[in-house]
mmCIF file of C-alpha atoms (C1' of nucleotides) in Angstrom:
data_model
loop_
_atom_site.group_PDB
_atom_site.id
_atom_site.type_symbol
_atom_site.label_atom_id
_atom_site.label_comp_id
_atom_site.label_asym_id
_atom_site.label_seq_id
_atom_site.Cartn_x
_atom_site.Cartn_y
_atom_site.Cartn_z
ATOM 1 C CA UNK J 222 -50.300 48.268 228.764
ATOM 2 C CA UNK J 223 -52.287 45.267 229.415
ATOM 3 C CA UNK J 224 -55.534 46.903 228.968
ATOM 4 C CA UNK J 225 -54.705 48.225 225.926
ATOM 5 C CA UNK J 226 -53.703 44.292 224.307
ATOM 6 C CA UNK J 227 -56.737 43.530 226.448
ATOM 7 C CA UNK J 228 -59.084 46.140 224.375
ATOM 8 C CA UNK J 229 -56.737 44.698 220.952
ATOM 9 C CA UNK J 230 -57.997 41.469 221.648
ATOM 10 C CA UNK J 231 -61.750 42.515 222.884
ATOM 11 C CA UNK J 232 -61.292 44.150 219.148
ATOM 12 C CA UNK J 233 -59.836 40.986 217.388
ATOM 13 C CA UNK J 234 -62.629 38.900 218.797
ATOM 14 C CA UNK J 235 -65.501 41.130 217.932
ATOM 15 C CA UNK J 236 -63.954 41.482 214.437
ATOM 16 C CA UNK J 237 -64.300 37.684 214.344
ATOM 17 C CA UNK J 238 -66.401 37.061 215.369
ATOM 18 C CA UNK J 239 -68.382 39.513 213.073
ATOM 19 C CA UNK J 240 -67.119 37.748 209.939
ATOM 20 C CA UNK J 241 -68.204 34.314 211.854
ATOM 21 C CA UNK J 242 -72.059 35.541 211.827
ATOM 22 C CA UNK J 243 -72.093 37.446 208.565
ATOM 23 C CA UNK J 244 -70.794 33.649 207.418
ATOM 24 C CA UNK J 245 -72.751 32.003 209.313
ATOM 25 C CA UNK J 246 -76.212 34.144 208.368
ATOM 26 C CA UNK J 247 -75.788 33.797 204.938
ATOM 27 C CA UNK J 248 -74.443 30.571 204.269
ATOM 28 C CA UNK J 249 -77.582 29.034 203.734
ATOM 29 C CA UNK J 250 -78.312 31.361 200.411
ATOM 30 C CA UNK J 251 -74.616 31.227 199.323
ATOM 31 C CA UNK J 252 -76.047 27.141 199.699
ATOM 32 C CA UNK J 253 -79.016 27.744 197.916
ATOM 33 C CA UNK J 254 -77.360 29.741 194.444
ATOM 34 C CA UNK J 255 -74.861 26.719 194.665
ATOM 35 C CA UNK J 256 -76.818 23.778 194.730
ATOM 36 C CA UNK J 257 -78.575 25.266 191.749
ATOM 37 C CA UNK J 258 -75.682 25.146 189.611
ATOM 38 C CA UNK J 259 -73.828 22.323 188.391
ATOM 39 C CA UNK J 260 -71.742 20.348 190.263
ATOM 40 C CA UNK J 261 -68.483 22.016 189.990
ATOM 41 C CA UNK J 262 -65.248 21.641 191.322
ATOM 42 C CA UNK J 263 -65.442 25.586 192.133
ATOM 43 C CA UNK J 264 -68.486 25.420 194.076
ATOM 44 C CA UNK J 265 -67.742 22.080 196.108
ATOM 45 C CA UNK J 266 -64.572 24.581 196.894
ATOM 46 C CA UNK J 267 -66.458 27.296 197.785
ATOM 47 C CA UNK J 268 -68.894 25.874 199.778
ATOM 48 C CA UNK J 269 -65.712 23.708 201.916
ATOM 49 C CA UNK J 270 -63.746 26.799 202.369
ATOM 50 C CA UNK J 271 -66.775 28.576 203.911
ATOM 51 C CA UNK J 272 -67.298 25.939 205.887
ATOM 52 C CA UNK J 273 -64.102 25.458 206.899
ATOM 53 C CA UNK J 274 -64.013 29.501 206.943
ATOM 54 C CA UNK J 275 -66.600 28.961 209.531
ATOM 55 C CA UNK J 276 -64.730 26.731 211.698
ATOM 56 C CA UNK J 277 -61.737 28.201 211.835
ATOM 57 C CA UNK J 278 -63.206 31.380 212.896
ATOM 58 C CA UNK J 279 -65.346 29.047 215.651
ATOM 59 C CA UNK J 280 -62.540 28.088 217.177
ATOM 60 C CA UNK J 281 -60.067 31.381 216.738
ATOM 61 C CA UNK J 282 -63.181 32.189 218.762
ATOM 62 C CA UNK J 283 -62.971 29.638 221.227
ATOM 63 C CA UNK J 284 -59.546 29.948 222.046
ATOM 64 C CA UNK J 285 -59.549 34.291 221.969
ATOM 65 C CA UNK J 286 -62.855 33.333 224.439
ATOM 66 C CA UNK J 287 -60.505 30.910 226.679
ATOM 67 C CA UNK J 288 -57.755 33.476 227.497
ATOM 68 C CA UNK J 289 -58.381 35.840 230.125
ATOM 69 C CA UNK J 290 -59.523 38.131 228.644
ATOM 70 C CA UNK J 291 -62.543 40.898 230.300
ATOM 71 C CA UNK J 292 -65.173 40.600 228.214
ATOM 72 C CA UNK J 293 -66.266 37.999 226.070
ATOM 73 C CA UNK J 294 -69.495 39.015 226.324
ATOM 74 C CA UNK J 295 -69.482 41.481 223.601
ATOM 75 C CA UNK J 296 -67.998 38.404 220.950
ATOM 76 C CA UNK J 297 -70.836 35.641 222.667
ATOM 77 C CA UNK J 298 -73.145 37.444 221.990
ATOM 78 C CA UNK J 299 -72.702 38.104 218.773
ATOM 79 C CA UNK J 300 -72.670 34.829 218.013
ATOM 80 C CA UNK J 301 -75.287 33.582 219.805
ATOM 81 C CA UNK J 302 -77.461 36.070 218.265
ATOM 82 C CA UNK J 303 -76.479 34.968 214.930
ATOM 83 C CA UNK J 304 -76.274 30.612 215.899
ATOM 84 C CA UNK J 305 -80.277 31.952 217.395
ATOM 85 C CA UNK J 306 -81.419 33.989 214.735
ATOM 86 C CA UNK J 307 -80.704 30.890 211.508
ATOM 87 C CA UNK J 308 -83.404 29.299 211.500
ATOM 88 C CA UNK J 309 -82.939 25.612 210.809
ATOM 89 C CA UNK J 310 -80.184 25.251 209.294
ATOM 90 C CA UNK J 311 -81.531 22.311 207.729
ATOM 91 C CA UNK J 312 -78.146 22.131 205.519
ATOM 92 C CA UNK J 313 -79.113 23.347 202.626
ATOM 93 C CA UNK J 314 -76.370 20.817 200.795
ATOM 94 C CA UNK J 315 -78.471 17.689 201.668
ATOM 95 C CA UNK J 316 -81.819 18.961 202.287
ATOM 96 C CA UNK J 317 -80.829 20.508 198.621
ATOM 97 C CA UNK J 318 -81.822 17.373 197.487
ATOM 98 C CA UNK J 319 -84.977 18.824 194.994
ATOM 99 C CA UNK J 320 -87.557 16.283 194.809
ATOM 100 C CA UNK J 321 -89.525 18.156 191.793
ATOM 101 C CA UNK J 322 -91.942 14.914 192.493
ATOM 102 C CA UNK J 323 -92.438 15.984 195.620
ATOM 103 C CA UNK J 324 -94.468 18.803 195.090
ATOM 104 C CA UNK J 325 -96.403 17.925 192.429
ATOM 105 C CA UNK J 326 -98.933 16.818 193.300
ATOM 106 C CA UNK J 327 -100.133 20.018 194.633
ATOM 107 C CA UNK J 328 -100.469 21.069 190.968
ATOM 108 C CA UNK J 329 -102.180 18.728 189.700
ATOM 109 C CA UNK J 330 -104.588 18.908 192.122
ATOM 110 C CA UNK J 331 -106.497 21.559 192.109
ATOM 111 C CA UNK J 332 -107.012 21.946 195.854
ATOM 112 C CA UNK J 333 -105.225 24.354 197.711
ATOM 113 C CA UNK J 334 -102.685 21.769 199.281
ATOM 114 C CA UNK J 335 -100.715 23.076 202.018
ATOM 115 C CA UNK J 336 -96.821 22.816 201.266
ATOM 116 C CA UNK J 337 -95.770 20.810 204.086
ATOM 117 C CA UNK J 338 -92.078 22.266 204.596
ATOM 118 C CA UNK J 339 -88.789 20.847 206.019
ATOM 119 C CA UNK J 340 -89.801 20.958 209.575
ATOM 120 C CA UNK J 341 -92.935 18.577 208.911
ATOM 121 C CA UNK J 342 -91.941 17.147 206.553
ATOM 122 C CA UNK J 343 -88.365 16.644 206.953
ATOM 123 C CA UNK J 344 -88.772 15.800 203.434
ATOM 124 C CA UNK J 345 -88.676 18.821 201.012
ATOM 125 C CA UNK J 346 -86.034 20.810 201.138
ATOM 126 C CA UNK J 347 -86.452 24.418 203.090
ATOM 127 C CA UNK J 348 -83.522 26.294 204.668
ATOM 128 C CA UNK J 349 -84.299 29.873 206.237
ATOM 129 C CA UNK J 350 -81.757 32.976 206.324
ATOM 130 C CA UNK J 351 -82.646 36.719 207.723
ATOM 131 C CA UNK J 352 -81.411 39.767 205.422
ATOM 132 C CA UNK J 353 -82.365 43.567 205.093
ATOM 133 C CA UNK J 354 -83.355 42.848 201.574
ATOM 134 C CA UNK J 355 -85.036 39.853 201.007
ATOM 135 C CA UNK J 356 -86.017 40.643 197.471
ATOM 136 C CA UNK J 357 -82.823 40.660 196.447
ATOM 137 C CA UNK J 358 -81.319 36.836 196.192
ATOM 138 C CA UNK J 359 -81.346 36.483 192.588
ATOM 139 C CA UNK J 360 -84.350 35.100 191.694
ATOM 140 C CA UNK J 361 -87.319 36.654 190.106
ATOM 141 C CA UNK J 362 -90.546 36.430 192.509
ATOM 142 C CA UNK J 363 -94.090 36.535 191.708
ATOM 143 C CA UNK J 364 -95.598 36.835 195.310
ATOM 144 C CA UNK J 365 -99.112 35.424 195.608
ATOM 145 C CA UNK J 366 -100.481 35.878 199.068
ATOM 146 C CA UNK J 367 -99.770 37.808 202.255
ATOM 147 C CA UNK J 368 -100.225 36.726 205.584
ATOM 148 C CA UNK J 369 -100.558 37.775 208.828
ATOM 149 C CA UNK J 370 -98.955 35.505 211.222
ATOM 150 C CA UNK J 371 -99.821 34.589 215.103
ATOM 151 C CA UNK J 372 -96.880 36.561 217.627
ATOM 152 C CA UNK J 373 -95.703 38.308 214.444
ATOM 153 C CA UNK J 374 -96.427 42.235 214.271
ATOM 154 C CA UNK J 375 -95.899 42.132 210.013
ATOM 155 C CA UNK J 376 -98.096 40.404 207.503
ATOM 156 C CA UNK J 377 -95.861 37.678 205.671
ATOM 157 C CA UNK J 378 -95.717 37.371 202.392
ATOM 158 C CA UNK J 379 -95.244 34.172 200.114
ATOM 159 C CA UNK J 380 -93.729 34.543 197.022
ATOM 160 C CA UNK J 381 -93.521 31.971 194.453
ATOM 161 C CA UNK J 382 -90.593 31.516 190.853
ATOM 162 C CA UNK J 383 -91.905 33.695 188.563
ATOM 163 C CA UNK J 384 -91.275 31.011 186.134
ATOM 164 C CA UNK J 385 -93.599 28.091 187.301
ATOM 165 C CA UNK J 386 -96.782 28.476 184.961
ATOM 166 C CA UNK J 387 -93.280 27.887 182.239
ATOM 167 C CA UNK J 388 -90.875 25.903 183.490
ATOM 168 C CA UNK J 389 -92.882 23.869 186.062
ATOM 169 C CA UNK J 390 -90.011 25.855 188.449
ATOM 170 C CA UNK J 391 -91.133 24.582 192.064
ATOM 171 C CA UNK J 392 -88.979 27.071 194.249
ATOM 172 C CA UNK J 393 -91.091 29.138 197.018
ATOM 173 C CA UNK J 394 -90.911 31.732 199.455
ATOM 174 C CA UNK J 395 -91.422 33.459 202.522
ATOM 175 C CA UNK J 396 -90.703 36.627 203.793
ATOM 176 C CA UNK J 397 -91.494 37.729 207.279
ATOM 177 C CA UNK J 398 -90.311 40.589 208.642
ATOM 178 C CA UNK J 399 -88.790 40.443 211.891
ATOM 179 C CA UNK J 400 -88.666 43.616 213.069
ATOM 180 C CA UNK J 401 -88.748 47.350 211.946
ATOM 181 C CA UNK J 402 -85.090 48.041 213.404
ATOM 182 C CA UNK J 403 -82.804 50.192 210.146
ATOM 183 C CA UNK J 404 -82.662 48.515 208.645
ATOM 184 C CA UNK J 405 -85.102 46.148 209.287
ATOM 185 C CA UNK J 406 -84.584 42.461 209.318
ATOM 186 C CA UNK J 407 -86.619 40.139 207.082
ATOM 187 C CA UNK J 408 -86.465 36.205 207.634
ATOM 188 C CA UNK J 409 -86.677 34.330 204.508
ATOM 189 C CA UNK J 410 -87.813 31.444 204.587
ATOM 190 C CA UNK J 411 -86.644 28.739 200.573
ATOM 191 C CA UNK J 412 -88.984 25.991 200.036
ATOM 192 C CA UNK J 413 -87.766 23.705 197.117
ATOM 193 C CA UNK J 414 -85.383 23.778 195.017
ATOM 194 C CA UNK J 415 -85.264 25.853 191.321
ATOM 195 C CA UNK J 416 -85.683 23.949 188.960
ATOM 196 C CA UNK J 417 -85.935 26.961 185.934
ATOM 197 C CA UNK J 418 -82.557 27.613 187.004
ATOM 198 C CA UNK J 419 -80.759 25.385 184.003
ATOM 199 C CA UNK J 420 -82.859 26.826 181.443
ATOM 200 C CA UNK J 421 -82.642 30.873 182.222
ATOM 201 C CA UNK J 422 -78.802 29.451 183.494
ATOM 202 C CA UNK J 423 -78.508 28.714 179.847
ATOM 203 C CA UNK J 424 -79.701 31.247 178.114
ATOM 204 C CA UNK J 425 -77.248 33.546 180.255
ATOM 205 C CA UNK J 426 -75.121 31.273 179.577
ATOM 206 C CA UNK J 427 -75.883 31.199 175.677
ATOM 207 C CA UNK J 428 -75.563 34.989 175.435
ATOM 208 C CA UNK J 429 -72.538 35.036 177.328
ATOM 209 C CA UNK J 430 -70.760 31.575 177.045
ATOM 210 C CA UNK J 431 -70.318 32.201 180.665
ATOM 211 C CA UNK J 432 -72.368 30.823 183.418
ATOM 212 C CA UNK J 433 -72.531 33.908 185.488
ATOM 213 C CA UNK J 434 -75.273 33.136 188.064
ATOM 214 C CA UNK J 435 -78.325 31.083 189.120
ATOM 215 C CA UNK J 436 -80.267 34.814 188.658
ATOM 216 C CA UNK J 437 -80.421 35.555 184.746
ATOM 217 C CA UNK J 438 -82.556 38.827 185.243
ATOM 218 C CA UNK J 439 -81.633 40.863 187.755
ATOM 219 C CA UNK J 440 -78.511 41.225 186.311
ATOM 220 C CA UNK J 441 -79.860 44.946 184.909
ATOM 221 C CA UNK J 442 -82.547 47.357 185.725
ATOM 222 C CA UNK J 443 -84.896 46.180 184.356
ATOM 223 C CA UNK J 444 -86.730 43.800 185.693
ATOM 224 C CA UNK J 445 -90.606 44.990 185.131
ATOM 225 C CA UNK J 446 -90.089 44.717 181.056
ATOM 226 C CA UNK J 447 -87.545 42.110 181.569
ATOM 227 C CA UNK J 448 -89.765 39.143 183.073
ATOM 228 C CA UNK J 449 -93.112 40.707 180.820
ATOM 229 C CA UNK J 450 -90.399 40.670 177.467
ATOM 230 C CA UNK J 451 -88.121 37.421 178.380
ATOM 231 C CA UNK J 452 -90.612 35.171 179.811
ATOM 232 C CA UNK J 453 -91.218 33.379 175.960
ATOM 233 C CA UNK J 454 -88.126 35.254 175.110
ATOM 234 C CA UNK J 455 -84.571 35.275 175.615
ATOM 235 C CA UNK J 456 -83.227 37.124 178.811
ATOM 236 C CA UNK J 457 -81.833 40.069 177.476
ATOM 237 C CA UNK J 458 -78.365 38.457 177.981
ATOM 238 C CA UNK J 459 -77.102 42.367 177.859
ATOM 239 C CA UNK J 460 -74.964 41.023 181.254
ATOM 240 C CA UNK J 461 -73.007 44.572 182.065
ATOM 241 C CA UNK J 462 -69.467 44.499 182.428
ATOM 242 C CA UNK J 463 -69.316 45.748 185.845
ATOM 243 C CA UNK J 464 -71.925 42.463 186.567
ATOM 244 C CA UNK J 465 -69.412 40.362 184.617
ATOM 245 C CA UNK J 466 -66.291 41.871 186.459
ATOM 246 C CA UNK J 467 -68.225 39.849 189.688
ATOM 247 C CA UNK J 468 -68.345 36.147 188.439
ATOM 248 C CA UNK J 469 -70.272 35.471 192.046
ATOM 249 C CA UNK J 470 -72.737 37.652 191.197
ATOM 250 C CA UNK J 471 -74.929 35.098 191.913
ATOM 251 C CA UNK J 472 -73.062 34.430 194.886
ATOM 252 C CA UNK J 473 -73.488 38.837 195.471
ATOM 253 C CA UNK J 474 -77.351 38.202 195.696
ATOM 254 C CA UNK J 475 -76.904 35.823 198.195
ATOM 255 C CA UNK J 476 -75.329 38.342 201.187
ATOM 256 C CA UNK J 477 -77.679 41.145 200.790
ATOM 257 C CA UNK J 478 -77.020 41.688 204.779
ATOM 258 C CA UNK J 479 -73.243 41.959 204.698
ATOM 259 C CA UNK J 480 -73.713 43.345 201.227
ATOM 260 C CA UNK J 481 -76.231 45.355 200.611
ATOM 261 C CA UNK J 482 -78.206 46.656 203.790
ATOM 262 C CA UNK J 483 -75.463 49.660 203.773
ATOM 263 C CA UNK J 484 -77.871 51.208 200.391
ATOM 264 C CA UNK J 485 -80.430 49.029 199.519
ATOM 265 C CA UNK J 486 -82.671 48.627 202.750
ATOM 266 C CA UNK J 487 -84.771 51.571 201.298
ATOM 267 C CA UNK J 488 -85.717 49.340 198.052
ATOM 268 C CA UNK J 489 -86.026 46.688 200.051
ATOM 269 C CA UNK J 490 -88.427 48.871 202.447
ATOM 270 C CA UNK J 491 -90.164 49.820 199.822
ATOM 271 C CA UNK J 492 -90.940 46.279 199.300
ATOM 272 C CA UNK J 493 -94.053 44.669 197.532
ATOM 273 C CA UNK J 494 -96.658 46.535 198.482
ATOM 274 C CA UNK J 495 -95.876 49.539 195.394
ATOM 275 C CA UNK J 496 -98.347 48.087 192.430
ATOM 276 C CA UNK J 497 -96.417 45.827 190.478
ATOM 277 C CA UNK J 498 -93.063 46.450 192.123
ATOM 278 C CA UNK J 499 -92.202 43.815 194.320
ATOM 279 C CA UNK J 500 -89.095 41.402 193.274
ATOM 280 C CA UNK J 501 -88.812 43.586 190.346
ATOM 281 C CA UNK J 502 -88.332 47.115 191.513
ATOM 282 C CA UNK J 503 -86.629 46.284 193.962
ATOM 283 C CA UNK J 504 -84.513 45.015 192.090
ATOM 284 C CA UNK J 505 -83.724 47.114 189.958
ATOM 285 C CA UNK J 506 -82.171 49.390 192.732
ATOM 286 C CA UNK J 507 -80.530 46.738 193.172
ATOM 287 C CA UNK J 508 -77.820 45.330 190.546
ATOM 288 C CA UNK J 509 -75.224 44.053 190.887
ATOM 289 C CA UNK J 510 -73.251 46.894 190.354
ATOM 290 C CA UNK J 511 -74.778 49.314 192.343
ATOM 291 C CA UNK J 512 -74.504 47.251 195.089
ATOM 292 C CA UNK J 513 -70.793 46.276 194.484
ATOM 293 C CA UNK J 514 -69.997 50.627 194.549
ATOM 294 C CA UNK J 515 -72.298 50.776 197.561
ATOM 295 C CA UNK J 516 -70.740 47.955 199.739
ATOM 296 C CA UNK J 517 -67.669 48.788 199.145
ATOM 297 C CA UNK J 518 -67.557 52.464 198.853
ATOM 298 C CA UNK J 519 -69.238 51.707 202.222
ATOM 299 C CA UNK J 520 -66.693 49.779 203.680
ATOM 300 C CA UNK J 521 -64.061 52.565 202.612
ATOM 301 C CA UNK J 522 -61.440 51.507 201.120
ATOM 302 C CA UNK J 523 -60.444 50.951 197.742
ATOM 303 C CA UNK J 524 -58.449 48.576 197.318
ATOM 304 C CA UNK J 525 -61.544 45.230 197.525
ATOM 305 C CA UNK J 526 -63.209 46.989 194.630
ATOM 306 C CA UNK J 527 -60.323 47.657 192.439
ATOM 307 C CA UNK J 528 -59.751 43.605 192.662
ATOM 308 C CA UNK J 529 -62.386 42.709 191.824
ATOM 309 C CA UNK J 530 -62.307 44.994 188.975
ATOM 310 C CA UNK J 531 -59.015 43.279 188.657
ATOM 311 C CA UNK J 532 -60.812 39.712 188.864
ATOM 312 C CA UNK J 533 -61.540 38.201 185.700
ATOM 313 C CA UNK J 534 -65.281 37.987 184.758
ATOM 314 C CA UNK J 535 -66.226 34.753 186.183
ATOM 315 C CA UNK J 536 -62.354 32.580 186.519
ATOM 316 C CA UNK J 537 -62.754 32.573 190.501
ATOM 317 C CA UNK J 538 -65.655 32.519 192.375
ATOM 318 C CA UNK J 539 -63.567 31.749 195.077
ATOM 319 C CA UNK J 540 -61.755 34.882 194.924
ATOM 320 C CA UNK J 541 -64.951 36.560 195.134
ATOM 321 C CA UNK J 542 -65.853 34.660 197.993
ATOM 322 C CA UNK J 543 -61.780 35.756 199.645
ATOM 323 C CA UNK J 544 -62.792 39.188 198.507
ATOM 324 C CA UNK J 545 -66.581 39.869 199.825
ATOM 325 C CA UNK J 546 -65.106 38.258 203.827
ATOM 326 C CA UNK J 547 -62.283 40.597 202.995
ATOM 327 C CA UNK J 548 -63.981 43.728 202.220
ATOM 328 C CA UNK J 549 -66.260 42.985 204.420
ATOM 329 C CA UNK J 550 -64.328 43.024 207.362
ATOM 330 C CA UNK J 551 -63.657 46.329 206.472
ATOM 331 C CA UNK J 552 -66.715 47.727 206.037
ATOM 332 C CA UNK J 553 -67.639 47.428 209.392
ATOM 333 C CA UNK J 554 -64.201 49.866 210.064
ATOM 334 C "C1'" DC A 18 -104.905 44.389 176.637
ATOM 335 C "C1'" DT A 19 -101.668 41.769 179.050
ATOM 336 C "C1'" DC A 20 -100.197 40.804 183.644
ATOM 337 C "C1'" DA A 21 -98.338 41.870 188.411
ATOM 338 C "C1'" DT A 22 -100.848 42.353 193.222
ATOM 339 C "C1'" DT A 23 -104.223 42.362 196.371
ATOM 340 C "C1'" DT A 24 -107.417 40.255 200.014
ATOM 341 C "C1'" DG A 25 -110.559 37.638 200.633
ATOM 342 C "C1'" DA A 26 -111.599 32.448 200.445
ATOM 343 C "C1'" DC A 27 -110.949 27.656 201.353
ATOM 344 C "C1'" DC A 28 -107.542 24.041 202.195
ATOM 345 C "C1'" DT A 29 -104.698 21.185 204.638
ATOM 346 C "C1'" DG A 30 -101.758 19.233 208.327
ATOM 347 C "C1'" DA A 31 -101.270 19.318 213.774
ATOM 348 C "C1'" DT Y 994 -110.343 23.737 215.840
ATOM 349 C "C1'" DC Y 995 -106.560 26.748 214.246
ATOM 350 C "C1'" DA Y 996 -102.854 28.649 212.058
ATOM 351 C "C1'" DG Y 997 -100.537 28.724 207.944
ATOM 352 C "C1'" DG Y 998 -100.189 27.814 203.198
ATOM 353 C "C1'" DT Y 999 -102.074 28.078 198.286
ATOM 354 C "C1'" DC Y 1000 -105.981 30.031 195.346
ATOM 355 C "C1'" DA Y 1001 -108.043 32.318 192.384
ATOM 356 C "C1'" DA Y 1002 -111.230 36.847 191.151
ATOM 357 C "C1'" DA Y 1003 -110.551 41.676 191.486
ATOM 358 C "C1'" DT Y 1004 -108.150 45.461 190.786
ATOM 359 C "C1'" DG Y 1005 -105.166 48.617 188.497
ATOM 360 C "C1'" DA Y 1006 -101.042 49.834 186.327
ATOM 361 C "C1'" DG Y 1007 -97.975 50.034 182.255
#
DNA sequence: CTCATTTGACCTGA
DNA sequence: TCAGGTCAAATGAG
């Protein structure tokens, strides 16, 4: 009897720990998107909800672990792992204050200037997270460099916003593969906030009358074309219905691990080195709808999908968040 | 022809 | 001086 109770408890602890871990890991990416969106009650609510969820889970874990339980080790290690993996949680909500002027001189000057990161300067917004699909974050990136970093087995790839030339967007990121596990885990570090968001979002919003996301182009499966053609025109603005069904597409893209690792990993690993397909192709593998399909089906539970489809587009960011959390916990079983 | 990626060189901060 | 970040010419695909 006791053993069953203990097993149940252990199981529960593990579930909570896993959800906690996932939220914690992905929160920075969510915040990236939220900080890019026009401030709204919805995004704020979402953020505070996330924080509360984290807190609650944390408390729950603490309580559970305090109870006499034979093996608190498992969940603890999970959480610890999350803590350790989550780099510089230099809370985007604070550090995200975009300061475009901050890095501008680098472009004004021809010199190859090393951009300071938050670790060094403490001023530019920088945050990092782990993902198995580092190229799927809802933005268009253009690779501009690759480097082998000391003490790592894998090269680090450097990306800047595709629209840098058009909009002066200073957002950059670098992707560092951490291991060769299956799926491989990448550490993605973002620097500077996207300033191209507004224009991109605006165009998307213009056509759909809905601010769907900070990710204007990832939506359809034709990134290559989108980038080339759209750069000076408007985005295709043909937002697939399925995508609209997820009001939190941008948000969705923020959860590569939770949402996409199940099926997207092959795309992710194909990554940059195949011609020009770095962000574009990988993105195309991973349009929002397919992502959700894979995700939900992997969860083996149709209810969440149905619920997601019922959700009216753009209506309820929080609902998607709830769904995410819900489905996420299902996924593991 | 255009544009994105590759890659070695260069630059800068620590 | 070193390591990390960026530039820009070369290359190649569409």
